[in-house]
Amino acid sequence: MKAVTAEVMQQLDRRTIEEYGVPGLELMERAGANAAAIIQERFGAVADPSALILAGKGNNGGDGLVIARILASQGWRAEVILFAAPAALAGDARVNYDRLPPAVTITSADSAIMDRLTDCCGGFTVLVDALCGTGLTSGLAGPFAGAAVSMNAAGRPVVAVDIPSGVDASTGKVPGAAVKAALTITFGAAKLGHLLYPGAAYAGALVVTDIGIPAALLAAAPGVTYLDEDHAASLLQTRSRTAHKGSNGHALIVAGSTGKSGAAAMAANSAMRSGAGLVTLAVPKGLHAILELKTTEAMTVPLADCPAGSIGADALEEILSLASGKNVMAVGPGIGTAAETASVVRSIVAAAALPLVIDADGLNALAADPAGLAASEAPFIILTPHPGEMARLAGVTTAEVESDRLATARTFSAAHTVYLVLKGARTVIAAPDGRIAINGSGNPGMASGGSGDVLTGIITALVAQGYEPFAACCLGVFIHGLAADLAAAEKGEIGLIATDIQEMLPYAFKRLMLIGVR
């Protein structure tokens, strides 16, 4: 699914009107009719259904007026509170105001109404937020802010038309009061503000409806890919019936240090659970015996270590030798921050001639001089930072990373010619050619130690199997979240641990495979 900014959506609307001859009034009618149909389907199965539509003066308010008219024609008690003088309405919104039948009660949002708005909202089956729409970039003020507070406090389900009022449709930022919707019905394409936090927390369930924006315009419009099950299933490769372990790829994983053998084990075992034919796990020699026990299916190789119990400088030649004949090398899970180990990581990045996946302390080793990434001999490099690691790589604060995750990922990816997986709620995947994706799977139960090591193993396995790097990142991130969702459905989010995610990986792949053959 494609997601766009508010500006791009406005351009799509304009071009549909100007180049394809679809009147704006018709687009508004389709939007309102689609929304009314969804409201009827979701909330209409009660005795005497009722809707209170809070409408502004722009096109979003016009959509709300269409909804009111159609619901009234279907037997609903539909009432409108208008947050503008009727004389201030113009264009298509004014036309739809004039089309309202006598059955629709219209009230102005004067001080008397605002004083009792919360109680008023509580008397309806559903509330419809048609106040501001996607054009708003500043916070709600005055009666609009009061309306948001009242709707949120009323205890009734709220349906947002296009975007919850108060949420920036292009960034997901919420600079002040905002409507918290149970359902958002949007038109033509999802908006970034529906998907990016904190705005995503206000959108509730999201339904994208078709109002007739030409497919060619949508396909050509700049935007990002939202990773849902259907899109992830389309990325999944079908295995040949004659596949064997050699044809499914051989991954080398360089990982572990004293106290962090679990990170190495989870990365290796997750790679096996994600379809890699062979996995070789290279670890400091002090960990070799324990990892022989923790990784039954993976092969293990002891490496020279340093006094810190992590990989030592003398291991570099062995690692580069092990890389020969492998399809991918992952570096970083649990390797620690010893200076000697960090030097080995930088040397691997400079000299390795196979695809690299770098995570955790492997990323911290590169933070002092990320410029070396672009000079690497590797065909491509995938980085998987969390926001703190991303901040160190980019030389900014974590708050700056979180303030614009899309821009951070896009800029760093292009500047250093790497594929970047910026982890977190709604993980962002960026390719150096400008492609961007936002992940839709996962849950808060993933916020525990080891989850990132599992993701490293998944992506590494997909690269080993020959997936194009951006596809490997997108599919890997989605599968990671889907496995966590399956685990949470069985066990709950609280107490979920990384190995729970790991054990659900085959089931996540199976689910996508079944979608692919529907």
PDB file of C-alpha atoms in Angstrom, residues 197-324:
ATOM      1  CA  TYR A 197       3.815   7.923  15.577  1.00  0.00           C
ATOM      2  CA  PRO A 198       2.467   9.710  17.471  1.00  0.00           C
ATOM      3  CA  GLY A 199      -0.230  10.282  14.834  1.00  0.00           C
ATOM      4  CA  ALA A 200      -0.701   6.565  14.286  1.00  0.00           C
ATOM      5  CA  ALA A 201      -1.912   6.254  17.875  1.00  0.00           C
ATOM      6  CA  TYR A 202      -4.764   8.669  17.085  1.00  0.00           C
ATOM      7  CA  ALA A 203      -5.931   7.051  13.842  1.00  0.00           C
ATOM      8  CA  GLY A 204      -7.370   3.813  15.215  1.00  0.00           C
ATOM      9  CA  ALA A 205      -8.245   1.300  12.513  1.00  0.00           C
ATOM     10  CA  LEU A 206      -7.451   2.667   9.051  1.00  0.00           C
ATOM     11  CA  VAL A 207      -9.604   2.128   5.964  1.00  0.00           C
ATOM     12  CA  VAL A 208      -8.462   3.489   2.593  1.00  0.00           C
ATOM     13  CA  THR A 209     -11.300   3.948   0.106  1.00  0.00           C
ATOM     14  CA  ASP A 210     -11.208   4.467  -3.644  1.00  0.00           C
ATOM     15  CA  ILE A 211     -12.789   7.713  -4.831  1.00  0.00           C
ATOM     16  CA  GLY A 212     -11.626   7.404  -8.424  1.00  0.00           C
ATOM     17  CA  ILE A 213      -8.119   8.852  -8.410  1.00  0.00           C
ATOM     18  CA  PRO A 214      -6.695   7.326 -11.622  1.00  0.00           C
ATOM     19  CA  ALA A 215      -4.421   4.360 -10.968  1.00  0.00           C
ATOM     20  CA  ALA A 216      -1.744   5.799 -13.255  1.00  0.00           C
ATOM     21  CA  LEU A 217      -1.571   8.975 -11.177  1.00  0.00           C
ATOM     22  CA  LEU A 218      -1.340   7.039  -7.928  1.00  0.00           C
ATOM     23  CA  ALA A 219       1.349   4.736  -9.270  1.00  0.00           C
ATOM     24  CA  ALA A 220       3.512   7.643 -10.435  1.00  0.00           C
ATOM     25  CA  ALA A 221       3.068   9.758  -7.312  1.00  0.00           C
ATOM     26  CA  PRO A 222       5.972  10.026  -4.871  1.00  0.00           C
ATOM     27  CA  GLY A 223       5.297   8.172  -1.670  1.00  0.00           C
ATOM     28  CA  VAL A 224       6.389   5.401   0.631  1.00  0.00           C
ATOM     29  CA  THR A 225       5.390   1.752   0.779  1.00  0.00           C
ATOM     30  CA  TYR A 226       3.378   0.660   3.780  1.00  0.00           C
ATOM     31  CA  LEU A 227       4.209  -2.961   4.533  1.00  0.00           C
ATOM     32  CA  ASP A 228       1.086  -4.995   5.186  1.00  0.00           C
ATOM     33  CA  GLU A 229       0.499  -8.724   4.814  1.00  0.00           C
ATOM     34  CA  ASP A 230      -0.434  -8.550   1.143  1.00  0.00           C
ATOM     35  CA  HIS A 231       2.660  -6.569   0.213  1.00  0.00           C
ATOM     36  CA  ALA A 232       4.944  -8.772   2.294  1.00  0.00           C
ATOM     37  CA  ALA A 233       3.421 -11.891   0.725  1.00  0.00           C
ATOM     38  CA  SER A 234       4.183 -10.481  -2.722  1.00  0.00           C
ATOM     39  CA  LEU A 235       7.886 -10.345  -1.802  1.00  0.00           C
ATOM     40  CA  LEU A 236       8.094 -13.977  -0.722  1.00  0.00           C
ATOM     41  CA  GLN A 237       9.968 -16.209  -3.151  1.00  0.00           C
ATOM     42  CA  THR A 238       8.683 -19.659  -4.054  1.00  0.00           C
ATOM     43  CA  ARG A 239      11.136 -22.457  -3.374  1.00  0.00           C
ATOM     44  CA  SER A 240      11.972 -24.962  -6.060  1.00  0.00           C
ATOM     45  CA  ARG A 241      10.931 -28.533  -5.343  1.00  0.00           C
ATOM     46  CA  THR A 242      14.558 -29.455  -6.028  1.00  0.00           C
ATOM     47  CA  ALA A 243      16.003 -26.976  -3.508  1.00  0.00           C
ATOM     48  CA  HIS A 244      18.825 -28.168  -1.258  1.00  0.00           C
ATOM     49  CA  LYS A 245      20.836 -26.615   1.558  1.00  0.00           C
ATOM     50  CA  GLY A 246      23.411 -25.244  -0.838  1.00  0.00           C
ATOM     51  CA  SER A 247      20.829 -23.511  -3.008  1.00  0.00           C
ATOM     52  CA  ASN A 248      19.237 -21.887   0.047  1.00  0.00           C
ATOM     53  CA  GLY A 249      22.374 -19.928   0.845  1.00  0.00           C
ATOM     54  CA  HIS A 250      25.199 -19.995   3.372  1.00  0.00           C
ATOM     55  CA  ALA A 251      25.322 -17.215   5.968  1.00  0.00           C
ATOM     56  CA  LEU A 252      28.328 -16.289   8.102  1.00  0.00           C
ATOM     57  CA  ILE A 253      27.504 -14.595  11.404  1.00  0.00           C
ATOM     58  CA  VAL A 254      30.275 -12.944  13.434  1.00  0.00           C
ATOM     59  CA  ALA A 255      28.928 -12.395  16.912  1.00  0.00           C
ATOM     60  CA  GLY A 256      29.222 -12.750  20.668  1.00  0.00           C
ATOM     61  CA  SER A 257      31.402 -11.763  23.600  1.00  0.00           C
ATOM     62  CA  THR A 258      31.607 -12.742  27.248  1.00  0.00           C
ATOM     63  CA  GLY A 259      28.153 -12.316  28.759  1.00  0.00           C
ATOM     64  CA  LYS A 260      26.479 -11.998  25.353  1.00  0.00           C
ATOM     65  CA  SER A 261      26.480 -15.506  23.953  1.00  0.00           C
ATOM     66  CA  GLY A 262      22.688 -15.301  23.697  1.00  0.00           C
ATOM     67  CA  ALA A 263      22.873 -12.607  21.019  1.00  0.00           C
ATOM     68  CA  ALA A 264      25.035 -14.834  18.850  1.00  0.00           C
ATOM     69  CA  ALA A 265      22.760 -17.829  19.383  1.00  0.00           C
ATOM     70  CA  MET A 266      19.579 -15.916  18.591  1.00  0.00           C
ATOM     71  CA  ALA A 267      21.009 -14.441  15.399  1.00  0.00           C
ATOM     72  CA  ALA A 268      22.169 -17.861  14.183  1.00  0.00           C
ATOM     73  CA  ASN A 269      19.034 -19.752  15.172  1.00  0.00           C
ATOM     74  CA  SER A 270      16.795 -17.081  13.660  1.00  0.00           C
ATOM     75  CA  ALA A 271      18.713 -17.316  10.398  1.00  0.00           C
ATOM     76  CA  MET A 272      18.045 -21.054  10.365  1.00  0.00           C
ATOM     77  CA  ARG A 273      14.372 -20.473  11.192  1.00  0.00           C
ATOM     78  CA  SER A 274      14.192 -18.006   8.284  1.00  0.00           C
ATOM     79  CA  GLY A 275      15.271 -20.437   5.617  1.00  0.00           C
ATOM     80  CA  ALA A 276      19.047 -20.165   5.339  1.00  0.00           C
ATOM     81  CA  GLY A 277      20.413 -23.460   4.069  1.00  0.00           C
ATOM     82  CA  LEU A 278      23.612 -23.233   6.095  1.00  0.00           C
ATOM     83  CA  VAL A 279      24.765 -20.964   8.914  1.00  0.00           C
ATOM     84  CA  THR A 280      28.323 -20.658  10.183  1.00  0.00           C
ATOM     85  CA  LEU A 281      28.620 -18.845  13.500  1.00  0.00           C
ATOM     86  CA  ALA A 282      32.065 -17.375  14.259  1.00  0.00           C
ATOM     87  CA  VAL A 283      32.531 -16.475  17.926  1.00  0.00           C
ATOM     88  CA  PRO A 284      35.348 -15.727  20.400  1.00  0.00           C
ATOM     89  CA  LYS A 285      36.949 -19.006  21.395  1.00  0.00           C
ATOM     90  CA  GLY A 286      35.905 -18.573  25.009  1.00  0.00           C
ATOM     91  CA  LEU A 287      32.272 -18.877  23.936  1.00  0.00           C
ATOM     92  CA  HIS A 288      32.702 -21.723  21.496  1.00  0.00           C
ATOM     93  CA  ALA A 289      31.704 -24.562  23.804  1.00  0.00           C
ATOM     94  CA  ILE A 290      28.513 -22.927  25.025  1.00  0.00           C
ATOM     95  CA  LEU A 291      27.447 -21.970  21.503  1.00  0.00           C
ATOM     96  CA  GLU A 292      27.985 -25.535  20.335  1.00  0.00           C
ATOM     97  CA  LEU A 293      25.140 -26.341  22.725  1.00  0.00           C
ATOM     98  CA  LYS A 294      22.966 -23.305  21.985  1.00  0.00           C
ATOM     99  CA  THR A 295      23.007 -23.712  18.184  1.00  0.00           C
ATOM    100  CA  THR A 296      22.330 -27.302  17.203  1.00  0.00           C
ATOM    101  CA  GLU A 297      21.818 -26.674  13.484  1.00  0.00           C
ATOM    102  CA  ALA A 298      24.488 -24.011  12.928  1.00  0.00           C
ATOM    103  CA  MET A 299      28.183 -24.724  12.482  1.00  0.00           C
ATOM    104  CA  THR A 300      30.467 -22.885  14.907  1.00  0.00           C
ATOM    105  CA  VAL A 301      34.020 -21.614  14.502  1.00  0.00           C
ATOM    106  CA  PRO A 302      36.220 -20.362  17.386  1.00  0.00           C
ATOM    107  CA  LEU A 303      37.989 -17.053  16.815  1.00  0.00           C
ATOM    108  CA  ALA A 304      40.984 -15.469  18.499  1.00  0.00           C
ATOM    109  CA  ASP A 305      39.758 -13.301  21.341  1.00  0.00           C
ATOM    110  CA  CYS A 306      41.039 -10.335  23.320  1.00  0.00           C
ATOM    111  CA  PRO A 307      41.274  -9.765  27.092  1.00  0.00           C
ATOM    112  CA  ALA A 308      37.748  -8.313  27.104  1.00  0.00           C
ATOM    113  CA  GLY A 309      36.382 -11.684  26.009  1.00  0.00           C
ATOM    114  CA  SER A 310      35.389 -10.422  22.574  1.00  0.00           C
ATOM    115  CA  ILE A 311      36.826 -10.892  19.096  1.00  0.00           C
ATOM    116  CA  GLY A 312      40.523 -10.043  18.929  1.00  0.00           C
ATOM    117  CA  ALA A 313      42.657  -8.477  16.221  1.00  0.00           C
ATOM    118  CA  ASP A 314      44.178 -11.837  15.308  1.00  0.00           C
ATOM    119  CA  ALA A 315      40.717 -13.052  14.216  1.00  0.00           C
ATOM    120  CA  LEU A 316      40.519 -10.761  11.182  1.00  0.00           C
ATOM    121  CA  GLU A 317      42.359 -13.037   8.761  1.00  0.00           C
ATOM    122  CA  GLU A 318      40.259 -16.032   9.847  1.00  0.00           C
ATOM    123  CA  ILE A 319      37.017 -14.089   9.392  1.00  0.00           C
ATOM    124  CA  LEU A 320      37.932 -12.941   5.890  1.00  0.00           C
ATOM    125  CA  SER A 321      38.913 -16.510   5.028  1.00  0.00           C
ATOM    126  CA  LEU A 322      35.599 -17.823   6.357  1.00  0.00           C
ATOM    127  CA  ALA A 323      33.775 -15.278   4.189  1.00  0.00           C
ATOM    128  CA  SER A 324      35.007 -17.000   1.046  1.00  0.00           C
TER     129      SER A 324
END
